[in-house]
Amino acid sequence: MAEQMKNPEQDLSQQTRVRREKLAALQSAGEDPFRLTRFDWNATSRQIKDHFDEMEGTPVKVAGRLMSKRGMGKVSFCDLQDREGRIQLYARQDEMDEAVYKAFKKFDIGDIVGVDGEVFRTQRGEMSVRAKNITLLSKSLLPLPEKFHGLQDKELRYRQRYVDLMVNPEVKNNFLVRSKFIRHVREFMDGRGYIEVETPVLNTISGGATARPFITHHNTLDIDMYMRIATELPLKRLIVGGMDRVYEIGRIFRNEGMDPKHNPEFTTIELYQAYADFNDMMDLFEDLLSSAAQKLLGTYQVRWQGEDIDLSPGWPRMPMHEAVKQYCGIDFMAIGSDKEAVAAAKSIGVELAETADKTWGNALYECFDQKVEEKLIQPTFITMHPVDVSPLAKRSPKDPRLTERFELFICHSEMGNAFSELNDPIDQRQRFQKQVEMRAKGDDEAGMMDEDFLTALEYGMPPTGGLGIGIDRCVMLLTGADTIRDVILFPTMKPLD
């Protein structure tokens, strides 16, 4: 009985063998599809459907992948998938060259074809292309996933995005939204007088964020180099140089864990504006993201991670210590000593990392990070971070323990991070030194001393507002994606072997 059961792998092997035999026969007959170099198509599936009344009866040339074949004998129906959707093909033997029709009958699902035909409507009313000639442009040697179920295995979908896009057309929408969002960001920034620039991906110092870098080696110089974990320090050098408004959209690399919100390489925009502060950055971020929702989706209301999110402008701005007081019941502004602050954190189950100094600032931050962040659903700016965790932000004139820094949280996810930038080179050196000490204690996410950046600051940097935004997170929000892998075409995956 077991011997009579079908083995899917044997079936796949058989289909692959048959397809290769068909290709060999075509090549032997001098009809190798892989020798064709182009096809002059002039219409898409969407154009035909959107303008059917005016196009009906006119000749067209369409090209795409065969996704299904139906019918027998002298009449065949197919679904052709192109860049914009699907259109039905109607092929009839007595309306085509007999040899062309017979060759077409041997085509497989997945093959890429070019079709000369005419726009018409079938007796059942379906908008279609009546084929006059069909040319095989590329032979598919592997069968597509079973047509009624598509590609369901998420792991396989991420590894073989090309198949995912073929058989799950709705997946493409995430990446269309991504493309449109990045275009919107550029138009938004350019319209406000910002200049787009490019800064190095490879650096001799890892800086601009607290993260573990990827390390590579430059053979000619015989030095180790770090793939950038942020674009911050080069961009602020440009502010020093007199480029008052700059931004960069680019890939960032961090050698850290992977989860639904994190991929080792991801995309950010970092922007810096001279003579501005973190309040200006809050205004800009709110305007950028809310306008993107309105422009791309036509609404401020989005559904993300099971929550209804309202992106209407007017997002609350809450100091971190107020958020901790509201959600944890601890008033850090009434605590005067490091020891008392650490004890207060411990009383609600918050422990500080072994490498972290046992300070008031670190205790406040860990209470927020471990107990409050998960409760923030609607867009909320959390402001006034402790100086202990903000080595590049300017101290608050009202309380030197705090900085003029904010993070935007939506649905317990950080969407962006911004400061009134620290422009005091003496204070900056002390902050860098603290990072160096933490690194010496074993914190491989701590920053390094950047002497050239300090030199730049010594020449004088104007008061500056800076903002970093996670492009992938914003696209997740706008598309309702639950994992970052759904908005990155080729996410990092562990090798199968």
Short mmCIF file of C-alpha atoms in Angstrom, two decimals:
data_model
loop_
_atom_site.label_atom_id
_atom_site.label_comp_id
_atom_site.label_asym_id
_atom_site.label_seq_id
_atom_site.Cartn_x
_atom_site.Cartn_y
_atom_site.Cartn_z
CA MET A 1 0.00 0.00 0.00
CA ALA A 2 2.79 2.39 0.95
CA GLU A 3 4.49 1.74 -2.42
CA GLN A 4 1.35 3.00 -4.23
CA MET A 5 1.35 6.35 -2.40
CA LYS A 6 2.68 9.28 -4.41
CA ASN A 7 5.97 10.79 -3.38
CA PRO A 8 5.86 14.59 -3.94
CA GLU A 9 9.63 14.71 -4.48
CA GLN A 10 9.37 12.03 -7.18
CA ASP A 11 6.55 14.00 -8.85
CA LEU A 12 8.65 17.16 -8.78
CA SER A 13 11.64 15.34 -10.21
CA GLN A 14 9.46 13.95 -13.00
CA GLN A 15 8.04 17.38 -13.86
CA THR A 16 11.51 18.89 -13.92
CA ARG A 17 12.78 16.12 -16.20
CA VAL A 18 9.87 16.63 -18.62
CA ARG A 19 10.45 20.38 -18.76
CA ARG A 20 14.13 19.89 -19.49
CA GLU A 21 13.25 17.44 -22.26
CA LYS A 22 10.91 20.03 -23.80
CA LEU A 23 13.71 22.61 -23.70
CA ALA A 24 16.16 20.17 -25.31
CA ALA A 25 13.64 19.46 -28.09
CA LEU A 26 13.21 23.20 -28.75
CA GLN A 27 16.96 23.70 -28.85
CA SER A 28 17.42 20.78 -31.22
CA ALA A 29 14.80 22.32 -33.52
CA GLY A 30 16.65 25.66 -33.50
CA GLU A 31 13.98 27.32 -31.34
CA ASP A 32 15.95 27.95 -28.15
CA PRO A 33 13.89 30.53 -26.20
CA PHE A 34 16.97 31.68 -24.28
CA ARG A 35 18.48 33.09 -27.47
CA LEU A 36 15.70 35.68 -27.77
CA THR A 37 16.78 39.08 -26.44
CA ARG A 38 13.67 41.27 -26.33
CA PHE A 39 9.93 41.56 -26.95
CA ASP A 40 8.26 44.85 -27.83
CA TRP A 41 5.15 44.81 -25.63
CA ASN A 42 2.88 47.87 -25.72
CA ALA A 43 0.13 47.15 -23.18
CA THR A 44 -0.30 45.80 -19.66
CA SER A 45 -3.12 43.88 -18.02
CA ARG A 46 -4.20 46.93 -16.02
CA GLN A 47 -4.18 49.24 -19.04
CA ILE A 48 -6.42 46.84 -20.92
CA LYS A 49 -8.88 46.50 -18.03
CA ASP A 50 -8.89 50.20 -17.14
CA HIS A 51 -9.38 51.34 -20.75
CA PHE A 52 -11.23 48.35 -22.15
CA ASP A 53 -13.99 50.25 -23.95
CA GLU A 54 -11.55 52.31 -26.00
CA MET A 55 -9.14 49.42 -26.56
CA GLU A 56 -11.67 46.73 -27.50
CA GLY A 57 -10.92 45.43 -30.97
CA THR A 58 -7.46 46.99 -31.15
CA PRO A 59 -4.24 44.99 -31.59
CA VAL A 60 -1.95 44.73 -28.57
CA LYS A 61 1.29 43.08 -27.55
CA VAL A 62 1.48 41.77 -23.99
CA ALA A 63 4.16 39.80 -22.15
CA GLY A 64 4.34 37.91 -18.90
CA ARG A 65 4.25 34.56 -17.12
CA LEU A 66 1.66 31.85 -17.74
CA MET A 67 -0.05 31.20 -14.42
CA SER A 68 -2.72 28.74 -15.54
CA LYS A 69 -3.90 26.84 -18.62
CA ARG A 70 -7.42 25.58 -19.24
CA GLY A 71 -9.29 23.95 -22.08
CA MET A 72 -8.62 21.12 -24.44
CA GLY A 73 -8.37 20.50 -28.13
CA LYS A 74 -8.66 23.51 -30.38
CA VAL A 75 -9.39 26.22 -27.76
CA SER A 76 -7.30 27.18 -24.74
CA PHE A 77 -7.61 29.76 -21.98
CA CYS A 78 -4.64 31.01 -19.95
CA ASP A 79 -3.96 33.56 -17.24
CA LEU A 80 -1.02 35.81 -18.10
CA GLN A 81 0.62 37.64 -15.20
CA ASP A 82 2.57 40.80 -15.97
CA ARG A 83 3.97 43.68 -13.93
CA GLU A 84 0.51 45.08 -13.14
CA GLY A 85 -1.74 42.06 -12.70
CA ARG A 86 -3.36 39.31 -14.74
CA ILE A 87 -5.25 39.13 -18.02
CA GLN A 88 -6.90 36.15 -19.67
CA LEU A 89 -5.53 34.85 -22.97
CA TYR A 90 -7.84 33.18 -25.49
CA ALA A 91 -6.07 30.94 -27.99
CA ARG A 92 -7.97 29.21 -30.79
CA GLN A 93 -6.29 26.90 -33.30
CA ASP A 94 -8.20 28.12 -36.37
CA GLU A 95 -7.28 31.73 -35.57
CA MET A 96 -3.53 31.06 -35.31
CA ASP A 97 -0.82 29.42 -37.35
CA GLU A 98 -1.26 25.70 -36.73
CA ALA A 99 2.41 25.14 -35.87
CA VAL A 100 2.38 28.06 -33.43
CA TYR A 101 -0.74 26.72 -31.71
CA LYS A 102 0.73 23.20 -31.42
CA ALA A 103 3.91 24.61 -29.94
CA PHE A 104 1.87 26.70 -27.51
CA LYS A 105 -0.03 23.63 -26.33
CA LYS A 106 3.29 22.27 -25.01
CA PHE A 107 4.06 25.37 -22.97
CA ASP A 108 4.06 24.91 -19.19
CA ILE A 109 2.68 26.98 -16.35
CA GLY A 110 5.48 29.32 -15.35
CA ASP A 111 6.76 29.85 -18.89
CA ILE A 112 7.26 33.47 -19.95
CA VAL A 113 5.63 34.41 -23.25
CA GLY A 114 5.03 37.32 -25.57
CA VAL A 115 1.58 37.57 -27.16
CA ASP A 116 0.39 39.41 -30.26
CA GLY A 117 -3.37 39.66 -30.14
CA GLU A 118 -6.52 41.69 -29.97
CA VAL A 119 -8.50 43.04 -27.02
CA PHE A 120 -11.95 41.46 -26.77
CA ARG A 121 -14.55 40.19 -24.32
CA THR A 122 -15.44 36.49 -24.13
CA GLN A 123 -19.00 35.18 -24.24
CA ARG A 124 -18.89 35.04 -20.44
CA GLY A 125 -17.97 38.72 -20.36
CA GLU A 126 -14.31 38.43 -19.30
CA MET A 127 -11.90 41.02 -20.64
CA SER A 128 -9.26 39.09 -22.57
CA VAL A 129 -6.65 39.10 -25.30
CA ARG A 130 -7.43 36.99 -28.36
CA ALA A 131 -4.06 35.54 -29.29
CA LYS A 132 -2.81 35.66 -32.88
CA ASN A 133 0.75 34.63 -32.13
CA ILE A 134 2.45 33.42 -28.93
CA THR A 135 6.24 33.41 -28.54
CA LEU A 136 8.06 31.47 -25.85
CA LEU A 137 10.53 33.95 -24.32
CA SER A 138 11.84 31.91 -21.40
CA LYS A 139 11.33 28.30 -20.35
CA SER A 140 10.48 27.64 -16.69
CA LEU A 141 12.37 24.51 -15.69
CA LEU A 142 10.83 24.30 -12.22
CA PRO A 143 7.07 24.03 -11.60
CA LEU A 144 5.38 26.74 -9.55
CA PRO A 145 3.92 25.81 -6.14
CA GLU A 146 0.59 23.97 -6.24
CA LYS A 147 -1.78 26.48 -7.81
CA PHE A 148 -4.63 26.47 -5.31
CA HIS A 149 -2.46 26.88 -2.22
CA GLY A 150 0.40 29.02 -3.48
CA LEU A 151 3.55 29.40 -1.42
CA GLN A 152 2.41 29.21 2.21
CA ASP A 153 5.65 28.36 4.03
CA LYS A 154 6.80 31.77 5.33
CA GLU A 155 10.37 30.61 5.77
CA LEU A 156 10.48 29.49 2.14
CA ARG A 157 8.75 32.67 0.99
CA TYR A 158 11.50 34.81 2.50
CA ARG A 159 14.25 32.60 1.09
CA GLN A 160 12.70 32.51 -2.37
CA ARG A 161 11.12 35.95 -2.65
CA TYR A 162 11.06 35.60 -6.43
CA VAL A 163 8.60 32.70 -6.12
CA ASP A 164 6.66 34.51 -3.39
CA LEU A 165 6.11 37.48 -5.73
CA MET A 166 5.04 35.19 -8.57
CA VAL A 167 2.38 33.21 -6.77
CA ASN A 168 1.29 35.70 -4.09
CA PRO A 169 0.69 38.90 -6.06
CA GLU A 170 -0.57 40.76 -2.99
CA VAL A 171 2.96 40.58 -1.52
CA LYS A 172 4.14 43.09 -4.12
CA ASN A 173 1.93 45.77 -2.57
CA ASN A 174 4.17 46.01 0.51
CA PHE A 175 7.11 46.86 -1.69
CA LEU A 176 5.14 49.28 -3.83
CA VAL A 177 4.18 51.10 -0.61
CA ARG A 178 7.82 51.00 0.48
CA SER A 179 8.96 52.55 -2.79
CA LYS A 180 6.27 55.24 -2.62
CA PHE A 181 7.09 56.00 1.02
CA ILE A 182 10.78 56.52 0.26
CA ARG A 183 9.82 58.74 -2.68
CA HIS A 184 7.53 60.72 -0.36
CA VAL A 185 10.34 61.11 2.18
CA ARG A 186 12.67 62.50 -0.48
CA GLU A 187 10.06 64.92 -1.81
CA PHE A 188 9.23 65.99 1.75
CA MET A 189 12.87 66.67 2.64
CA ASP A 190 13.80 68.27 -0.65
CA GLY A 191 10.79 70.57 -0.35
CA ARG A 192 12.15 71.84 2.96
CA GLY A 193 15.56 72.75 1.58
CA TYR A 194 17.46 69.66 2.71
CA ILE A 195 20.32 68.26 0.63
CA GLU A 196 20.59 64.49 0.15
CA VAL A 197 24.15 63.24 0.67
CA GLU A 198 26.07 59.97 0.90
CA THR A 199 28.51 59.01 3.65
CA PRO A 200 30.85 55.99 4.04
CA VAL A 201 29.54 52.52 4.79
CA LEU A 202 33.03 51.39 5.86
CA ASN A 203 34.61 53.23 8.79
CA THR A 204 37.70 52.92 10.95
CA ILE A 205 35.63 53.79 14.03
CA SER A 206 32.21 52.47 15.00
CA GLY A 207 30.10 55.37 16.22
CA GLY A 208 26.84 57.27 16.15
CA ALA A 209 24.83 54.67 18.06
CA THR A 210 25.08 52.01 20.75
CA ALA A 211 25.20 48.79 18.76
CA ARG A 212 27.54 45.90 17.99
CA PRO A 213 29.12 46.43 14.55
CA PHE A 214 30.08 44.05 11.79
CA ILE A 215 33.85 43.94 11.32
CA THR A 216 35.57 43.41 7.98
CA HIS A 217 39.16 43.73 6.76
CA HIS A 218 40.67 45.98 4.13
CA ASN A 219 43.47 43.99 2.51
CA THR A 220 45.41 46.84 0.88
CA LEU A 221 45.50 48.98 4.02
CA ASP A 222 45.72 45.86 6.23
CA ILE A 223 43.26 47.29 8.75
CA ASP A 224 40.00 46.15 10.26
CA MET A 225 37.01 48.32 9.35
CA TYR A 226 33.50 48.60 10.70
CA MET A 227 30.31 48.60 8.66
CA ARG A 228 28.36 51.64 9.77
CA ILE A 229 25.86 51.36 12.59
CA ALA A 230 24.61 54.92 11.97
CA THR A 231 25.22 57.85 9.64
CA GLU A 232 25.15 60.43 12.45
CA LEU A 233 28.75 61.49 12.92
CA PRO A 234 29.62 62.07 9.22
CA LEU A 235 26.38 64.03 8.73
CA LYS A 236 27.12 66.28 11.71
CA ARG A 237 30.57 66.95 10.26
CA LEU A 238 28.71 68.39 7.25
CA ILE A 239 26.71 70.67 9.55
CA VAL A 240 30.04 71.93 10.89
CA GLY A 241 31.13 72.51 7.29
CA GLY A 242 28.16 74.77 6.60
CA MET A 243 25.70 72.39 4.92
CA ASP A 244 22.86 73.53 7.16
CA ARG A 245 20.25 70.92 6.17
CA VAL A 246 21.36 67.42 5.16
CA TYR A 247 19.87 63.96 5.05
CA GLU A 248 20.84 60.47 3.99
CA ILE A 249 18.66 57.45 3.23
CA GLY A 250 20.81 54.37 3.49
CA ARG A 251 21.52 50.90 4.73
CA ILE A 252 22.67 50.40 8.33
CA PHE A 253 24.37 47.23 9.63
CA ARG A 254 24.20 45.98 13.22
CA ASN A 255 25.53 42.63 14.38
CA GLU A 256 22.63 41.93 16.71
CA GLY A 257 19.77 39.50 17.21
CA MET A 258 16.91 38.97 14.79
CA ASP A 259 13.22 39.14 15.65
CA PRO A 260 10.02 40.50 14.05
CA LYS A 261 11.32 44.07 14.48
CA HIS A 262 15.02 43.58 13.75
CA ASN A 263 17.09 42.55 10.72
CA PRO A 264 20.91 42.81 10.75
CA GLU A 265 20.75 45.24 7.83
CA PHE A 266 18.00 47.82 7.63
CA THR A 267 17.26 51.23 6.16
CA THR A 268 17.11 54.58 7.92
CA ILE A 269 16.91 58.23 7.11
CA GLU A 270 19.02 60.49 9.28
CA LEU A 271 18.61 64.25 8.93
CA TYR A 272 20.23 67.26 10.57
CA GLN A 273 19.14 70.89 10.63
CA ALA A 274 21.27 73.74 11.91
CA TYR A 275 19.71 76.32 14.24
CA ALA A 276 16.94 73.86 15.22
CA ASP A 277 16.25 71.68 18.25
CA PHE A 278 14.46 68.46 19.14
CA ASN A 279 11.09 70.23 19.22
CA ASP A 280 11.53 71.12 15.54
CA MET A 281 12.38 67.47 14.89
CA MET A 282 9.15 66.36 16.59
CA ASP A 283 7.15 68.71 14.39
CA LEU A 284 8.94 67.44 11.29
CA PHE A 285 8.55 63.73 12.14
CA GLU A 286 4.85 64.07 12.90
CA ASP A 287 4.26 65.97 9.67
CA LEU A 288 6.30 63.48 7.63
CA LEU A 289 4.61 60.31 8.87
CA SER A 290 1.05 61.61 9.06
CA SER A 291 1.30 63.13 5.56
CA ALA A 292 2.66 59.82 4.24
CA ALA A 293 -0.38 57.97 5.59
CA GLN A 294 -2.75 60.49 4.06
CA LYS A 295 -0.94 60.52 0.70
CA LEU A 296 -0.31 56.78 0.33
CA LEU A 297 -3.36 55.34 2.09
CA GLY A 298 -5.85 58.20 1.93
CA THR A 299 -6.45 58.03 5.68
CA TYR A 300 -4.86 58.64 9.07
CA GLN A 301 -6.36 55.41 10.40
CA VAL A 302 -4.25 52.27 10.13
CA ARG A 303 -4.44 48.76 11.58
CA TRP A 304 -1.16 47.38 12.91
CA GLN A 305 -0.31 44.44 15.17
CA GLY A 306 -3.94 44.02 16.11
CA GLU A 307 -4.39 47.67 17.10
CA ASP A 308 -6.28 50.56 15.49
CA ILE A 309 -3.77 53.40 15.19
CA ASP A 310 -4.75 57.04 14.67
CA LEU A 311 -2.03 59.02 12.90
CA SER A 312 -3.99 62.30 12.91
CA PRO A 313 -1.57 65.14 13.79
CA GLY A 314 -1.34 66.27 17.41
CA TRP A 315 0.60 63.40 18.99
CA PRO A 316 1.24 63.65 22.76
CA ARG A 317 4.71 64.55 24.04
CA MET A 318 5.58 62.99 27.40
CA PRO A 319 8.86 63.21 29.37
CA MET A 320 10.22 59.79 30.20
CA HIS A 321 10.01 60.37 33.95
CA GLU A 322 6.31 61.27 33.62
CA ALA A 323 5.66 58.08 31.63
CA VAL A 324 7.38 56.00 34.31
CA LYS A 325 5.39 57.78 37.03
CA GLN A 326 2.12 57.22 35.14
CA TYR A 327 2.64 53.54 34.33
CA CYS A 328 4.90 52.38 37.20
CA GLY A 329 3.99 54.71 40.06
CA ILE A 330 7.60 55.80 40.67
CA ASP A 331 8.38 59.52 40.72
CA PHE A 332 12.04 59.68 39.75
CA MET A 333 12.06 63.47 40.00
CA ALA A 334 11.50 63.07 43.74
CA ILE A 335 14.47 60.67 44.06
CA GLY A 336 17.78 62.32 44.82
CA SER A 337 20.36 59.51 44.95
CA ASP A 338 21.59 56.77 42.65
CA LYS A 339 21.18 54.13 45.34
CA GLU A 340 17.56 55.08 45.98
CA ALA A 341 16.81 55.11 42.24
CA VAL A 342 18.28 51.65 41.69
CA ALA A 343 16.31 50.34 44.67
CA ALA A 344 13.09 51.86 43.35
CA ALA A 345 13.66 50.15 40.00
CA LYS A 346 14.35 46.83 41.71
CA SER A 347 11.11 47.16 43.68
CA ILE A 348 9.11 46.77 40.46
CA GLY A 349 11.26 43.96 39.08
CA VAL A 350 13.67 46.04 36.98
CA GLU A 351 17.32 45.00 37.03
CA LEU A 352 20.17 46.95 35.47
CA ALA A 353 22.66 45.25 33.16
CA GLU A 354 25.89 44.10 34.79
CA THR A 355 27.95 46.45 32.62
CA ALA A 356 25.70 49.46 33.35
CA ASP A 357 26.63 51.96 36.05
CA LYS A 358 24.14 51.87 38.93
CA THR A 359 22.92 55.43 38.41
CA TRP A 360 19.69 57.40 38.66
CA GLY A 361 19.63 57.81 34.87
CA ASN A 362 20.14 54.16 34.05
CA ALA A 363 17.48 53.16 36.60
CA LEU A 364 14.98 55.58 35.05
CA TYR A 365 15.72 54.36 31.53
CA GLU A 366 15.47 50.66 32.42
CA CYS A 367 12.12 51.22 34.15
CA PHE A 368 10.83 52.79 30.97
CA ASP A 369 12.39 50.21 28.66
CA GLN A 370 11.24 47.17 30.63
CA LYS A 371 7.85 48.32 31.96
CA VAL A 372 6.46 51.25 29.95
CA GLU A 373 7.42 50.86 26.29
CA GLU A 374 5.17 47.84 25.83
CA LYS A 375 2.14 49.91 26.91
CA LEU A 376 2.52 52.67 24.31
CA ILE A 377 0.04 52.03 21.48
CA GLN A 378 -0.97 55.37 19.94
CA PRO A 379 1.77 57.68 18.57
CA THR A 380 3.62 59.13 21.57
CA PHE A 381 6.82 61.15 21.78
CA ILE A 382 8.83 60.13 24.85
CA THR A 383 11.17 63.02 25.67
CA MET A 384 13.94 64.01 28.09
CA HIS A 385 16.06 60.84 28.18
CA PRO A 386 18.75 60.49 30.86
CA VAL A 387 22.21 61.64 29.85
CA ASP A 388 23.57 58.19 30.80
CA VAL A 389 21.95 56.61 27.72
CA SER A 390 22.26 59.61 25.37
CA PRO A 391 25.95 60.19 24.64
CA LEU A 392 25.32 62.45 21.64
CA ALA A 393 22.40 64.55 22.91
CA LYS A 394 22.52 68.03 24.48
CA ARG A 395 21.79 68.29 28.19
CA SER A 396 18.56 69.94 29.27
CA PRO A 397 19.14 73.48 30.60
CA LYS A 398 16.50 72.71 33.24
CA ASP A 399 18.03 69.46 34.54
CA PRO A 400 21.57 68.37 33.58
CA ARG A 401 20.68 64.74 34.34
CA LEU A 402 18.38 64.76 31.29
CA THR A 403 18.86 65.46 27.60
CA GLU A 404 16.79 67.10 24.89
CA ARG A 405 16.07 63.80 23.22
CA PHE A 406 12.93 61.99 22.10
CA GLU A 407 11.89 58.66 20.69
CA LEU A 408 8.58 58.13 18.89
CA PHE A 409 6.68 55.00 19.87
CA ILE A 410 3.73 53.51 17.99
CA CYS A 411 2.24 50.16 18.99
CA HIS A 412 5.14 49.57 21.44
CA SER A 413 7.65 49.97 18.61
CA GLU A 414 10.31 52.67 18.40
CA MET A 415 9.90 54.50 15.08
CA GLY A 416 12.62 57.12 15.39
CA ASN A 417 15.13 58.82 17.65
CA ALA A 418 16.12 62.51 17.80
CA PHE A 419 18.17 65.03 19.77
CA SER A 420 19.06 68.57 20.22
CA GLU A 421 22.58 67.65 19.16
CA LEU A 422 25.46 67.97 21.58
CA ASN A 423 27.83 70.61 20.19
CA ASP A 424 30.07 71.14 23.22
CA PRO A 425 33.35 69.36 22.34
CA ILE A 426 34.48 69.16 25.98
CA ASP A 427 31.24 67.56 27.14
CA GLN A 428 31.29 65.29 24.07
CA ARG A 429 34.80 64.07 24.91
CA GLN A 430 33.65 63.17 28.42
CA ARG A 431 30.65 61.29 27.02
CA PHE A 432 32.89 59.41 24.57
CA GLN A 433 35.24 58.56 27.43
CA LYS A 434 32.34 57.08 29.38
CA GLN A 435 31.50 54.91 26.34
CA VAL A 436 35.13 53.79 26.13
CA GLU A 437 35.05 52.78 29.80
CA MET A 438 31.84 50.80 29.27
CA ARG A 439 33.45 49.09 26.29
CA ALA A 440 36.44 48.17 28.45
CA LYS A 441 34.04 46.55 30.92
CA GLY A 442 32.75 44.25 28.19
CA ASP A 443 29.89 46.26 26.63
CA ASP A 444 30.61 45.65 22.93
CA GLU A 445 27.69 47.89 21.96
CA ALA A 446 29.28 50.97 23.54
CA GLY A 447 30.81 53.63 21.31
CA MET A 448 34.43 54.49 20.60
CA MET A 449 36.48 57.66 20.91
CA ASP A 450 36.24 59.64 17.64
CA GLU A 451 39.03 62.20 17.71
CA ASP A 452 38.25 63.58 14.26
CA PHE A 453 34.64 64.25 15.21
CA LEU A 454 35.83 66.06 18.32
CA THR A 455 38.13 68.15 16.15
CA ALA A 456 35.16 69.03 13.96
CA LEU A 457 33.18 70.15 17.03
CA GLU A 458 36.11 72.26 18.19
CA TYR A 459 35.79 74.29 15.00
CA GLY A 460 32.22 75.02 16.11
CA MET A 461 28.87 73.40 15.28
CA PRO A 462 25.74 75.55 15.46
CA PRO A 463 22.77 74.48 17.59
CA THR A 464 21.38 71.56 15.61
CA GLY A 465 18.40 69.25 15.62
CA GLY A 466 18.91 65.70 14.39
CA LEU A 467 16.50 62.85 13.68
CA GLY A 468 16.84 59.20 12.70
CA ILE A 469 13.83 57.29 11.36
CA GLY A 470 13.50 53.55 10.71
CA ILE A 471 12.21 53.25 7.16
CA ASP A 472 11.35 49.56 7.59
CA ARG A 473 9.29 50.20 10.74
CA CYS A 474 7.35 52.98 9.00
CA VAL A 475 6.58 50.68 6.07
CA MET A 476 5.46 47.97 8.50
CA LEU A 477 3.05 50.48 10.00
CA LEU A 478 1.70 51.65 6.63
CA THR A 479 1.23 48.10 5.30
CA GLY A 480 0.08 46.43 8.52
CA ALA A 481 3.02 43.99 8.37
CA ASP A 482 3.69 42.01 11.56
CA THR A 483 7.35 41.30 10.81
CA ILE A 484 10.16 43.29 9.26
CA ARG A 485 10.77 40.36 6.91
CA ASP A 486 7.52 41.23 5.12
CA VAL A 487 8.86 44.65 4.09
CA ILE A 488 12.45 43.68 3.21
CA LEU A 489 12.68 41.94 -0.14
CA PHE A 490 15.62 39.77 0.87
CA PRO A 491 15.79 39.48 4.68
CA THR A 492 18.76 37.84 6.34
CA MET A 493 18.19 34.09 6.71
CA LYS A 494 20.18 31.34 8.35
CA PRO A 495 21.71 29.08 5.65
CA LEU A 496 19.86 25.79 5.22
CA ASP A 497 23.10 23.82 5.38
#
